[in-house]
PDB file of C-alpha atoms and ligand atoms in Angstrom:
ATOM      1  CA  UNK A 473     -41.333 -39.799  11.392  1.00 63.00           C
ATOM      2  CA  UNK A 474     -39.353 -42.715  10.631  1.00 61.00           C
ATOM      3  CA  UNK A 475     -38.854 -43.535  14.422  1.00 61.00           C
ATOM      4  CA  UNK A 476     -42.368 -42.742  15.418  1.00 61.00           C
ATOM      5  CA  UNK A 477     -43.779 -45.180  12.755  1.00 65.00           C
ATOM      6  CA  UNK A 478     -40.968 -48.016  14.031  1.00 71.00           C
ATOM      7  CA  UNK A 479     -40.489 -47.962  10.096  1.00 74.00           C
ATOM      8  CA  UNK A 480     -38.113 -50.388   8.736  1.00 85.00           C
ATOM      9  CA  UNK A 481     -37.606 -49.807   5.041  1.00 90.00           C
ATOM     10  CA  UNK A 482     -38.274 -52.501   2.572  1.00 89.00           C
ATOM     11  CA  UNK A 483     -35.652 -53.076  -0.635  1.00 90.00           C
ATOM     12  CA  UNK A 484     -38.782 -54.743  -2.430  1.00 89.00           C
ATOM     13  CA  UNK A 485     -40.903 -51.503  -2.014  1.00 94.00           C
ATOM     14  CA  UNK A 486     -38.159 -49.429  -3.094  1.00 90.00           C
ATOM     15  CA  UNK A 487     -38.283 -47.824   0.051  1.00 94.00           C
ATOM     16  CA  UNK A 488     -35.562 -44.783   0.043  1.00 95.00           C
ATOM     17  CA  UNK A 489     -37.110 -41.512   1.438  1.00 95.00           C
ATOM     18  CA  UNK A 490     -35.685 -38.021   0.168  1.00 95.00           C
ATOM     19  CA  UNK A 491     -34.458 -36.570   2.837  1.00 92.00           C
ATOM     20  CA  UNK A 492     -32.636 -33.410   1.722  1.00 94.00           C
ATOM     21  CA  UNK A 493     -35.201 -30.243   1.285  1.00 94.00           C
ATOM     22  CA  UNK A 494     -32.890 -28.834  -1.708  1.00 94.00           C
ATOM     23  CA  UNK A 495     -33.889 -31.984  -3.807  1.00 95.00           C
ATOM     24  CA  UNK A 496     -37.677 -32.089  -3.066  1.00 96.00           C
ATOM     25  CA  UNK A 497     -37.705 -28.288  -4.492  1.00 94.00           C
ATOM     26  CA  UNK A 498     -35.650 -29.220  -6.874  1.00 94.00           C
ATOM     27  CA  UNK A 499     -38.110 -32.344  -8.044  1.00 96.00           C
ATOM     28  CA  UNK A 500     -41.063 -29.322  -7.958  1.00 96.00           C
ATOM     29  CA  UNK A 501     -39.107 -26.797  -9.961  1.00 95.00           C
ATOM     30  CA  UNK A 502     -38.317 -29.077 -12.891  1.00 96.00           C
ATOM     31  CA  UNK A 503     -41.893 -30.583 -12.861  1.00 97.00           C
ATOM     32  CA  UNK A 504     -43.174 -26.815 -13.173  1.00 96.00           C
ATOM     33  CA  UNK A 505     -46.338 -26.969 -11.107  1.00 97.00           C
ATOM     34  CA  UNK A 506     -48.790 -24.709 -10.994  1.00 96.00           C
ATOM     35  CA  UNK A 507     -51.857 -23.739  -9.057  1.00 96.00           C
ATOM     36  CA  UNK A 508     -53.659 -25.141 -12.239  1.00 96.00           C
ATOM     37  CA  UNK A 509     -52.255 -28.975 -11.603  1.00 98.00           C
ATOM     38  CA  UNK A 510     -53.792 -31.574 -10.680  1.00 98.00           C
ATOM     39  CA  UNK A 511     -50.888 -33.923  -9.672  1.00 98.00           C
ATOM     40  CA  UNK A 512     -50.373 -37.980  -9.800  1.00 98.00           C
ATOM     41  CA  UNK A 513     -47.429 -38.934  -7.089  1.00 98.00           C
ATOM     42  CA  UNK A 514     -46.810 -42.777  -6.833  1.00 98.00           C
ATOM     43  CA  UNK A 515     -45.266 -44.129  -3.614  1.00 98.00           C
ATOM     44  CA  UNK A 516     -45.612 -40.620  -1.459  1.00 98.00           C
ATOM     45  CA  UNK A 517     -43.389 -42.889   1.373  1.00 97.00           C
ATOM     46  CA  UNK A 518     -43.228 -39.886   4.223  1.00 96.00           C
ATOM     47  CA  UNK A 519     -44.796 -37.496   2.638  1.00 97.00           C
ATOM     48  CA  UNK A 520     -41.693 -35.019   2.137  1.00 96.00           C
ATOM     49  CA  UNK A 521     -42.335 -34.732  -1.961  1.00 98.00           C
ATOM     50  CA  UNK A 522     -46.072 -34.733  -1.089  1.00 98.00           C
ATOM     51  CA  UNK A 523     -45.868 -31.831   1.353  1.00 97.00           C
ATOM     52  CA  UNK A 524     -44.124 -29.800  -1.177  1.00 97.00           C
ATOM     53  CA  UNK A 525     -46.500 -30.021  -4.142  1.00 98.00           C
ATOM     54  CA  UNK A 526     -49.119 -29.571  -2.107  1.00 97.00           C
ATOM     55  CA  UNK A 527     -47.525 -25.605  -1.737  1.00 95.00           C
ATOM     56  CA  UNK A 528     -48.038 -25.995  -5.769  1.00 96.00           C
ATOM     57  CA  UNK A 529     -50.379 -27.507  -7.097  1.00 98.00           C
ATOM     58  CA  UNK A 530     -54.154 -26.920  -6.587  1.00 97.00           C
ATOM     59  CA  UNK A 531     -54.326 -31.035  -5.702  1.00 98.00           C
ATOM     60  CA  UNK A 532     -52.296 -34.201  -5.637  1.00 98.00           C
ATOM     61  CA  UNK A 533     -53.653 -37.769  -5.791  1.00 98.00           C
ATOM     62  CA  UNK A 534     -51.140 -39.823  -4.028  1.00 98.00           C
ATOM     63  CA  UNK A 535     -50.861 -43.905  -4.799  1.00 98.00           C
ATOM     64  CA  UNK A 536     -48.861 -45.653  -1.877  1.00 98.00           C
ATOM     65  CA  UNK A 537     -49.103 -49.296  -2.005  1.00 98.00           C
ATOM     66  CA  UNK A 538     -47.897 -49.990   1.748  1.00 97.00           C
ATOM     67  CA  UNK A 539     -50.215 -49.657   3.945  1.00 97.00           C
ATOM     68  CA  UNK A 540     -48.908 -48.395   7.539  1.00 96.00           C
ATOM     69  CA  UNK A 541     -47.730 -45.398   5.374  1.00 97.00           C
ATOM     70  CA  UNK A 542     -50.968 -44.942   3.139  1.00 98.00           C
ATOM     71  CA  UNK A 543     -52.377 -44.292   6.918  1.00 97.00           C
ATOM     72  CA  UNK A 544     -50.057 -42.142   8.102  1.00 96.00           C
ATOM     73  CA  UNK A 545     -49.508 -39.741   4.947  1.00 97.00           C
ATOM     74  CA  UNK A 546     -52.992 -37.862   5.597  1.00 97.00           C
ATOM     75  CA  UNK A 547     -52.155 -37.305   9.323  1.00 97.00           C
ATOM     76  CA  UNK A 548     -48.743 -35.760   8.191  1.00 96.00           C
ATOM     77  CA  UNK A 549     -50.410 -33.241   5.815  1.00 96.00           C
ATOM     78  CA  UNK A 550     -53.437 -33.150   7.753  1.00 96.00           C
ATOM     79  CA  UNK A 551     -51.173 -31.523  10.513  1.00 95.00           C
ATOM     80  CA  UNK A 552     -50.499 -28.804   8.425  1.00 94.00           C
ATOM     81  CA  UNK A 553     -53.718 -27.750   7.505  1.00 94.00           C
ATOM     82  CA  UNK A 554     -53.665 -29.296   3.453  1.00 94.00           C
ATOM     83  CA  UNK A 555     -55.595 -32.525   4.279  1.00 94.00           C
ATOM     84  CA  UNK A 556     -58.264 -31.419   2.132  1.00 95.00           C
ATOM     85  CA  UNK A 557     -56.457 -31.280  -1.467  1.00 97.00           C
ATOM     86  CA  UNK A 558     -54.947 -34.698  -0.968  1.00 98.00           C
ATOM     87  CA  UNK A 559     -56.597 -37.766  -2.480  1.00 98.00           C
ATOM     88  CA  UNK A 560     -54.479 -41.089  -0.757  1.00 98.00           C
ATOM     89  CA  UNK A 561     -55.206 -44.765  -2.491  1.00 98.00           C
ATOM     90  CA  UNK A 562     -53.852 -47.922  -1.096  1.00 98.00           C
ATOM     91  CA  UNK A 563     -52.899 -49.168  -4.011  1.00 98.00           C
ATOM     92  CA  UNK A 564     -50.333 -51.193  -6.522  1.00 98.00           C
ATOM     93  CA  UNK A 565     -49.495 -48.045  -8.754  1.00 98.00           C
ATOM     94  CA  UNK A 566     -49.544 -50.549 -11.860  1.00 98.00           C
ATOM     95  CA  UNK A 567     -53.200 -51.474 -11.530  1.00 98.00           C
ATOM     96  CA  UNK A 568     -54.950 -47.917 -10.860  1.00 98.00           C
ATOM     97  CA  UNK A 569     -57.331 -46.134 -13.045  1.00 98.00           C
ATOM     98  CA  UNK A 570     -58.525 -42.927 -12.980  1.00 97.00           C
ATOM     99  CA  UNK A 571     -61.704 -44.565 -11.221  1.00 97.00           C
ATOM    100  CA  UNK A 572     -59.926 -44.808  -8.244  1.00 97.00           C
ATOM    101  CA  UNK A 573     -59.188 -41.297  -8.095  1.00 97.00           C
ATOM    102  CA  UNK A 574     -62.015 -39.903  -6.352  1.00 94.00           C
ATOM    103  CA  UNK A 575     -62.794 -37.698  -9.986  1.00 96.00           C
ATOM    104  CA  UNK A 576     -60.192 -35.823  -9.806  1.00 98.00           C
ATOM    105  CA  UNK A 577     -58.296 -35.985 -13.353  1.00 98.00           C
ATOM    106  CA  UNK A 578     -54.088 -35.894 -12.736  1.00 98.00           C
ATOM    107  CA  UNK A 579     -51.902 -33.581 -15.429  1.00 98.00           C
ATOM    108  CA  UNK A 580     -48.788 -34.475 -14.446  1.00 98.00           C
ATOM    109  CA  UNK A 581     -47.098 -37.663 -12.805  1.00 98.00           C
ATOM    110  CA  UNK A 582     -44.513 -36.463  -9.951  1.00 98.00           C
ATOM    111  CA  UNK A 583     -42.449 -39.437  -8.625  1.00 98.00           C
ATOM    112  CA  UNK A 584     -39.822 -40.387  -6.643  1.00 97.00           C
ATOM    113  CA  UNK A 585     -40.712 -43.727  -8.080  1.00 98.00           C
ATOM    114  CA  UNK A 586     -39.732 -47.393  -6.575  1.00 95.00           C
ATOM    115  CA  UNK A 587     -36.876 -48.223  -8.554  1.00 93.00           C
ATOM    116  CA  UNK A 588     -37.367 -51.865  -9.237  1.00 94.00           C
ATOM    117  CA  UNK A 589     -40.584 -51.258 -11.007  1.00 97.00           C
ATOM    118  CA  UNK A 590     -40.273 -47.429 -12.493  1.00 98.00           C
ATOM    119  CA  UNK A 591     -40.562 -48.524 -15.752  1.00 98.00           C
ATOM    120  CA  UNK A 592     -43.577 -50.606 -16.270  1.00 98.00           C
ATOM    121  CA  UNK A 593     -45.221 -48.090 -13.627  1.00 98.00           C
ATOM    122  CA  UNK A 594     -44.611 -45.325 -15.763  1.00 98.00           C
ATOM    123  CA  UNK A 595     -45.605 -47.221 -19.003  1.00 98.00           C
ATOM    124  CA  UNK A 596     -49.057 -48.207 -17.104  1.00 98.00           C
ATOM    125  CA  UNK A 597     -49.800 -45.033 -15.842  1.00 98.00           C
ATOM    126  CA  UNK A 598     -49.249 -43.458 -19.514  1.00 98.00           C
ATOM    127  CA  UNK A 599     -51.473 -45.587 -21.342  1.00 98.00           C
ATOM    128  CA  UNK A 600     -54.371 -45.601 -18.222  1.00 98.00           C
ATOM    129  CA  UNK A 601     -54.319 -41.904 -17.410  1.00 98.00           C
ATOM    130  CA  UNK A 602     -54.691 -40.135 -20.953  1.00 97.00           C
ATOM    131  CA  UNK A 603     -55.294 -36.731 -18.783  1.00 98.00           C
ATOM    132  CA  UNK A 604     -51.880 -37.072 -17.894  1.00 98.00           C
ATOM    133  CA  UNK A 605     -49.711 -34.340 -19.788  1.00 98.00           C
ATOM    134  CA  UNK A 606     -46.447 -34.491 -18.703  1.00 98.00           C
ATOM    135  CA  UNK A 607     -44.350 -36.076 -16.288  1.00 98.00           C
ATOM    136  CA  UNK A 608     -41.622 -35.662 -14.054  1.00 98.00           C
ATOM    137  CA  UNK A 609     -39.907 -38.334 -12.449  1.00 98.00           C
ATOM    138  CA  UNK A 610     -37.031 -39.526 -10.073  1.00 98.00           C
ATOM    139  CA  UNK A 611     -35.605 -43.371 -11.068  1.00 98.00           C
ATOM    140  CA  UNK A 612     -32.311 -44.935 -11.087  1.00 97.00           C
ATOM    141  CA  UNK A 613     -29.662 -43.482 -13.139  1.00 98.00           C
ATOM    142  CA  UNK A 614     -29.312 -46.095 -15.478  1.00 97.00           C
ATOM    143  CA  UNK A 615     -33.221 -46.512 -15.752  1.00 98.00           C
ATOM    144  CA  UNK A 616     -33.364 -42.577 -16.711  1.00 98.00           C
ATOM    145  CA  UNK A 617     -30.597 -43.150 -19.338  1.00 98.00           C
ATOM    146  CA  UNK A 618     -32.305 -45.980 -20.874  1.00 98.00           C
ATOM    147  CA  UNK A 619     -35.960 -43.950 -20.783  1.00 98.00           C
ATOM    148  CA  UNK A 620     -34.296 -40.790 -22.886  1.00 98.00           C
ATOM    149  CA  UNK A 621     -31.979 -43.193 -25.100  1.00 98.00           C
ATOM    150  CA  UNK A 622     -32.549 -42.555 -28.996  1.00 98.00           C
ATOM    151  CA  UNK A 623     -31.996 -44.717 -31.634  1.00 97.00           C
ATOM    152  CA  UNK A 624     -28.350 -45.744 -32.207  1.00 96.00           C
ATOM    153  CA  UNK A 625     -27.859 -46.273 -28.182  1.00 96.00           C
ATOM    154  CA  UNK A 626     -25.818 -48.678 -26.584  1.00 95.00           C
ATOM    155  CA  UNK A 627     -28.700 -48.505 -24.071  1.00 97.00           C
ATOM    156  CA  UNK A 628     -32.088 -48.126 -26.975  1.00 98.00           C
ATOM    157  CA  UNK A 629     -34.197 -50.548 -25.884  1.00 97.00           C
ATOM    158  CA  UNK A 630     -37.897 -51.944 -25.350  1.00 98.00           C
ATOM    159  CA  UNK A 631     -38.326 -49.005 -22.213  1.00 98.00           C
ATOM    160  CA  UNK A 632     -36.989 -45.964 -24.858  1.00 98.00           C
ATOM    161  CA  UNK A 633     -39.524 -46.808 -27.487  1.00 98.00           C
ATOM    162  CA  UNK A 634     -42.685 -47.597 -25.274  1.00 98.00           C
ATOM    163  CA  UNK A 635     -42.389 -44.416 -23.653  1.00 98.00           C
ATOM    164  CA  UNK A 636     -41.398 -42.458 -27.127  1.00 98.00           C
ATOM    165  CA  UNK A 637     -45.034 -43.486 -28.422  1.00 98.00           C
ATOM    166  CA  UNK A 638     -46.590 -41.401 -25.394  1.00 98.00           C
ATOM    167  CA  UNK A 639     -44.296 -38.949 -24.862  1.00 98.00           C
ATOM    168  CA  UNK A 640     -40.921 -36.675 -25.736  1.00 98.00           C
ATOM    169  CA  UNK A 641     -38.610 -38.464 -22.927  1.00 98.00           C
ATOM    170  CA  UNK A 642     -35.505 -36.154 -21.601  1.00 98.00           C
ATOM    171  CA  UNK A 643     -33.175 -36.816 -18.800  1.00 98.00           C
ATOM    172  CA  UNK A 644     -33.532 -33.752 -16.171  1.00 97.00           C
ATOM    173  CA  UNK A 645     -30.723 -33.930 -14.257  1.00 95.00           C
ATOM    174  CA  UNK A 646     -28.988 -36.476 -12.063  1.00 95.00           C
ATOM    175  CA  UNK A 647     -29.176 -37.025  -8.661  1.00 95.00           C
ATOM    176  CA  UNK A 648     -26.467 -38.132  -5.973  1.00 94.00           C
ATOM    177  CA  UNK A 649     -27.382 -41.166  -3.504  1.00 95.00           C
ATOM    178  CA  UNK A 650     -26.505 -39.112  -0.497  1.00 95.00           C
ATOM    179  CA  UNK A 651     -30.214 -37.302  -0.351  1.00 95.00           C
ATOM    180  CA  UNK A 652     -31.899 -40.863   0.597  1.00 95.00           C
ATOM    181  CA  UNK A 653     -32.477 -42.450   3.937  1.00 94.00           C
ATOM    182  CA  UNK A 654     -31.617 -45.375   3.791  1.00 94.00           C
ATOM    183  CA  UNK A 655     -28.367 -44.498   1.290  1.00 95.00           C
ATOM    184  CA  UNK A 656     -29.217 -46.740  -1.809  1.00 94.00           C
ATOM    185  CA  UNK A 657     -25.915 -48.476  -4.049  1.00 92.00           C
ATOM    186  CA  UNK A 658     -26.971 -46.446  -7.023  1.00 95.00           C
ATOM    187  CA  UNK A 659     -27.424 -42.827  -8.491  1.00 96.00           C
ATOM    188  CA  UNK A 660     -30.636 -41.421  -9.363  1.00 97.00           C
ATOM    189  CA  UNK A 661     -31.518 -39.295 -12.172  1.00 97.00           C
ATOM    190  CA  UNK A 662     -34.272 -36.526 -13.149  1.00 98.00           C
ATOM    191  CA  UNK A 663     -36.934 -37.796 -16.386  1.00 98.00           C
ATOM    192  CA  UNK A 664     -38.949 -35.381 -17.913  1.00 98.00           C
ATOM    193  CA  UNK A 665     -42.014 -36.791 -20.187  1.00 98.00           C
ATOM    194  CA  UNK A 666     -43.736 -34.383 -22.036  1.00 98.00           C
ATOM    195  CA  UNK A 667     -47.404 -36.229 -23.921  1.00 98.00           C
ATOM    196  CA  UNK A 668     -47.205 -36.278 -27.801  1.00 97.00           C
ATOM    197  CA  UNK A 669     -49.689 -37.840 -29.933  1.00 97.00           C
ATOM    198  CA  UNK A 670     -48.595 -41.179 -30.989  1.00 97.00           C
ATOM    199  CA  UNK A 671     -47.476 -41.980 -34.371  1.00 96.00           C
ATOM    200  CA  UNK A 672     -50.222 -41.915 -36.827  1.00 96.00           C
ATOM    201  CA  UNK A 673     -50.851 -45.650 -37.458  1.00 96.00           C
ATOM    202  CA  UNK A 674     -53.756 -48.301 -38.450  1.00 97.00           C
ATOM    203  CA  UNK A 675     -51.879 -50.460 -36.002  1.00 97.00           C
ATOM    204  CA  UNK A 676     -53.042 -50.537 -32.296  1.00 98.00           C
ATOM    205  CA  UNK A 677     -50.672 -50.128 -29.531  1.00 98.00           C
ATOM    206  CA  UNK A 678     -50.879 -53.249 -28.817  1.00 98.00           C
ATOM    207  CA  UNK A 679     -49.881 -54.374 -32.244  1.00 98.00           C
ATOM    208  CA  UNK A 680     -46.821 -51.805 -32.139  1.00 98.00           C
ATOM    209  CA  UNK A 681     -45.616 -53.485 -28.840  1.00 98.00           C
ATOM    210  CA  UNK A 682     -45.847 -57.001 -29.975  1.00 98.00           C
ATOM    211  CA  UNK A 683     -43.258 -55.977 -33.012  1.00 98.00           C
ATOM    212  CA  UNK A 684     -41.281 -53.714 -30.694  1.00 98.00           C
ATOM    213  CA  UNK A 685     -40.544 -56.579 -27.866  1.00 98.00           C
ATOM    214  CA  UNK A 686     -40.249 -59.002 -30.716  1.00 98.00           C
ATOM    215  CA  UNK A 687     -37.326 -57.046 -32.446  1.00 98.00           C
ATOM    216  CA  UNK A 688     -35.485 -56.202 -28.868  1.00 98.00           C
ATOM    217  CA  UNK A 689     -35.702 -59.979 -27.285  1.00 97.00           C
ATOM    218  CA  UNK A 690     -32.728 -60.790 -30.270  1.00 91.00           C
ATOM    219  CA  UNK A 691     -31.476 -57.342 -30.106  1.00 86.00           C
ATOM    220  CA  UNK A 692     -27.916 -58.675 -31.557  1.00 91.00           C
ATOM    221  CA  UNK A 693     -29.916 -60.574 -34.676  1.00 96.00           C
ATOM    222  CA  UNK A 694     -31.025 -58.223 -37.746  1.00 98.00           C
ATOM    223  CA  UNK A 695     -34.921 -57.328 -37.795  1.00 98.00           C
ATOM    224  CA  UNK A 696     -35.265 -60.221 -40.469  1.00 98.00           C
ATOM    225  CA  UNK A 697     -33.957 -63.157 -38.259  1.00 98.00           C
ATOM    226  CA  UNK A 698     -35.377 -61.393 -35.063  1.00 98.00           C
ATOM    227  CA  UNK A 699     -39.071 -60.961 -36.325  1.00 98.00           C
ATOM    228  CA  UNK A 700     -39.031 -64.213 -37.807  1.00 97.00           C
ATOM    229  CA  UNK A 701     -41.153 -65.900 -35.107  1.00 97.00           C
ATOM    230  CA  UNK A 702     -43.390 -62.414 -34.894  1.00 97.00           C
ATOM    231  CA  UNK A 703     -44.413 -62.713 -38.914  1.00 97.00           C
ATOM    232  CA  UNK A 704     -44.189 -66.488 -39.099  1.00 97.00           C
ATOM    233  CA  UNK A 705     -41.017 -67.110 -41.033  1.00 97.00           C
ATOM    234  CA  UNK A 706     -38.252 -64.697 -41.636  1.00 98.00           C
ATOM    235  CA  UNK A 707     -39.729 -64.115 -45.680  1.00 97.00           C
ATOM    236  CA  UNK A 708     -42.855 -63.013 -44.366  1.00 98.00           C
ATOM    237  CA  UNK A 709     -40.754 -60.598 -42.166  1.00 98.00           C
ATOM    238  CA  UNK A 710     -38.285 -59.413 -44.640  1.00 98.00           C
ATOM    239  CA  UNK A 711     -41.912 -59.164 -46.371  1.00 97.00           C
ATOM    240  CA  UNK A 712     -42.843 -56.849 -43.550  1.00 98.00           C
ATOM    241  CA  UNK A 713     -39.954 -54.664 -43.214  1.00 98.00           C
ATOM    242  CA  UNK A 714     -39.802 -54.246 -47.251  1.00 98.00           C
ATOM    243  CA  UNK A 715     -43.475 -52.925 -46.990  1.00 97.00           C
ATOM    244  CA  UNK A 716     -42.453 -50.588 -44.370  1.00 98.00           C
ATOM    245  CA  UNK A 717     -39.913 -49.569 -45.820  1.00 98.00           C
ATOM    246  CA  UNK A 718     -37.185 -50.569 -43.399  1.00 98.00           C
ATOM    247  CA  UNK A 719     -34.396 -52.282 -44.516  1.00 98.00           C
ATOM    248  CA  UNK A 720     -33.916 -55.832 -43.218  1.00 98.00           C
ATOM    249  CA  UNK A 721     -30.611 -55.888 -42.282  1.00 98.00           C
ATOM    250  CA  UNK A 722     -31.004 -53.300 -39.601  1.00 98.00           C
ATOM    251  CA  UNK A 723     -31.773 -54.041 -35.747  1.00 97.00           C
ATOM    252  CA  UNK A 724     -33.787 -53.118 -33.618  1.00 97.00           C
ATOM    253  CA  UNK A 725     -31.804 -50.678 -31.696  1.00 97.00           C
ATOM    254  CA  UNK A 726     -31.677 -48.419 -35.042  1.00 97.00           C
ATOM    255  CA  UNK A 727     -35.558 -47.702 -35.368  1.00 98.00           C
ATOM    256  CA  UNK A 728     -37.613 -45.073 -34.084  1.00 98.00           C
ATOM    257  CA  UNK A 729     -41.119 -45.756 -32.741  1.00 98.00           C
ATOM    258  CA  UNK A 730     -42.785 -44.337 -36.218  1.00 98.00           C
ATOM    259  CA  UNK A 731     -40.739 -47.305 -37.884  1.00 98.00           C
ATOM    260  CA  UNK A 732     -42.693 -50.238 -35.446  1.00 98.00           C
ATOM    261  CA  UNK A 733     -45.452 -48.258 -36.208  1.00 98.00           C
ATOM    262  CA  UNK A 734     -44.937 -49.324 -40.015  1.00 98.00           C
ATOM    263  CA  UNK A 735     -43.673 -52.814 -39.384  1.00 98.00           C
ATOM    264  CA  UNK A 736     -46.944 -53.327 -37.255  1.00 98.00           C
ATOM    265  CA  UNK A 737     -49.232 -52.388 -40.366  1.00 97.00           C
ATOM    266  CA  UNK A 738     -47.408 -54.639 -42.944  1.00 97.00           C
ATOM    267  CA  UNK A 739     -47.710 -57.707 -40.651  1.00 93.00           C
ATOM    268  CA  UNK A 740     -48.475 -60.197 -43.318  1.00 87.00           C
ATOM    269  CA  UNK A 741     -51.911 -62.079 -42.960  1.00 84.00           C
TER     270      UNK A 741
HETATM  271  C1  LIG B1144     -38.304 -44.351  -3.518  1.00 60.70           C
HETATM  272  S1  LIG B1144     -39.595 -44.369  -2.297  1.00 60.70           S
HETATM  273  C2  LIG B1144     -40.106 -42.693  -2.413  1.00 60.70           C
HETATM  274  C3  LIG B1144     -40.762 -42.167  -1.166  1.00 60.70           C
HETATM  275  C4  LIG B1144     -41.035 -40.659  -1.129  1.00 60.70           C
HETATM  276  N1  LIG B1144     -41.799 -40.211  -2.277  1.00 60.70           N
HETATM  277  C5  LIG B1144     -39.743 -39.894  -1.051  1.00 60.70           C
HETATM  278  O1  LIG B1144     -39.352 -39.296  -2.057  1.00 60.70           O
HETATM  279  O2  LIG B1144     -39.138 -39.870   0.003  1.00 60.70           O
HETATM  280  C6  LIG B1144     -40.820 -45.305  -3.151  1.00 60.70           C
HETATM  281  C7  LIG B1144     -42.208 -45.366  -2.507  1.00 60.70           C
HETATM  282  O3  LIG B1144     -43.063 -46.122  -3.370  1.00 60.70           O
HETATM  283  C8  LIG B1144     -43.844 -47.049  -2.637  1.00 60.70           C
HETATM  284  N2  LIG B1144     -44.172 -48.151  -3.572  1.00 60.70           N
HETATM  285  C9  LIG B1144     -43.401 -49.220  -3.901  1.00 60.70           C
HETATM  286  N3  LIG B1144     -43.997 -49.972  -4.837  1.00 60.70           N
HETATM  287  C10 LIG B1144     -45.180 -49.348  -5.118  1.00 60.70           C
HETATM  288  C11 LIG B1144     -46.250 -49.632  -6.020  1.00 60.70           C
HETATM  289  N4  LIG B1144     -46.223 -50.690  -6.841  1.00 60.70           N
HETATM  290  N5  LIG B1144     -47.323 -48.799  -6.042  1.00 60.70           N
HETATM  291  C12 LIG B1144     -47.369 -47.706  -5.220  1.00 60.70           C
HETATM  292  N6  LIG B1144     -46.382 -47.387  -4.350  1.00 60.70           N
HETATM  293  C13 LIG B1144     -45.296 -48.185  -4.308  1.00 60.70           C
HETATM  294  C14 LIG B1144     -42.958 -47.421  -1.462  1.00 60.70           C
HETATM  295  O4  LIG B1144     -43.690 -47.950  -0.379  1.00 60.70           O
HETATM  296  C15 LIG B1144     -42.285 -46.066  -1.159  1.00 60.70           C
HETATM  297  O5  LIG B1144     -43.092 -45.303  -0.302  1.00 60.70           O
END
């Protein structure tokens, strides 16, 4: 397919294709699709992931932002005779809505997902999709590790609590480099999200996410000195934490989401 397209992969796209069968079932297995799914694939590529969940799932939306393969991903499936429960959008997976998915409402994100922007494309397509339920999806190892970190990490950060306010995060399983055309310098690993209400909070998300990227861009300084600029002056933060009952001393990397949550309501006026 490769050949016949005179496809030359791009790094910036992320562009590394499964090619081994035993990983695509693999990716379908641990996502647990059923005939009752309604599935959310960003960056399809050549179609080898799409052709599979198309065996499983009753229909799959598929986001592909290049356009020579956005084309040629409904002639592949089209071949085989599942061209009608396939929904393709030209698109940049971080600016869709479900308005551009043709009404059809996705329950579960299934990705092989560009590694340079995996994160903030999951994070989008959390907070836009709410019919989302879960989520399983293929990033780099270190990205998958950072994703599923919990509090008291070497690798917590700013990616591990965003997603924790959607979801329960867990790695799935890694994945060697060997099963990609072109072979990328990196492992992959297996992330399973599974939708949880967020913490119960007065504070939007937006709110939470202002004190959360506040408290990791000093990650070394204690919450006091780090949410200084945040509150206004480090009193009015130490002000903050005391009301939320979080210690001051403590960073960042030691609070669960439910504790930004609190910081986020105490923000002094
Ligand atoms: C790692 S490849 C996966 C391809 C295919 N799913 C597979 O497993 O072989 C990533 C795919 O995402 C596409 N892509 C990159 N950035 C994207 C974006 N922002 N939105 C949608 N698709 C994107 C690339 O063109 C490529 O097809």
């Amino acid at each position: 397919m490769a050949q016949k397209l005179d496809l030359r992969p791009t790094k910036r796209l992320g562009q590394n294709f499964v090619i081994d069968g035993g990983t695509v079932r693999k990716i379908v297995r641990a996502a647990e699709v059923s005939g009752s799914d309604v599935v959310l694939e960003v960056g399809p590529g050549l179609g080898s992931l799409t052709l599979a969940l198309l065996e499983a799932a009753s229909h799959v939306v598929a986001v592909e932002i290049d356009p020579v393969l956005a084309k040629q991903l409904p002639v592949t499936v089209g071949e085989r005779g599942l061209g009608s429960r396939l929904t393709v959008v030209e698109a940049d997976a971080m600016r869709v809505t479900p308005t551009h998915f043709s009404g059809y409402l996705p329950t579960a994100l299934v990705a092989n997902l560009p590694y340079n922007v995996a994160v903030p494309v999951v994070l989008h397509l959390l907070a836009a999709v709410p019919s989302l339920e879960r989520g399983l999806v293929m990033v780099q190892a270190e990205v998958a590790d950072r994703l599923a970190a919990r509090p008291g990490s070497k690798v917590y950060g700013v990616p591990s609590v965003k997603a924790a306010w959607y979801s329960d995060v867990r790695r799935a399983g890694p994945v060697g480099r060997t099963v990609f055309w072109p072979v990328p310098n990196v492992d992959s690993g297996l992330v399973s999200l599974v939708r949880r209400d967020p913490p119960s909070t007065t504070a939007s998300r937006e709110e939470v996410f202002a004190v959360i990227d506040a408290a990791f861009a000093q990650r070394r300084k204690t919450l006091r000195a780090a949410l200084a600029g945040w509150a206004g002056t480090a009193a009015r933060a130490e002000e903050a934490l005391r009301g939320a009952g979080v210690d001051p001393s403590l960073r960042g990397e030691q609070l669960e989401v439910g504790d930004y949550a609190r910081i986020a309501e105490h923000r002094p006026a």
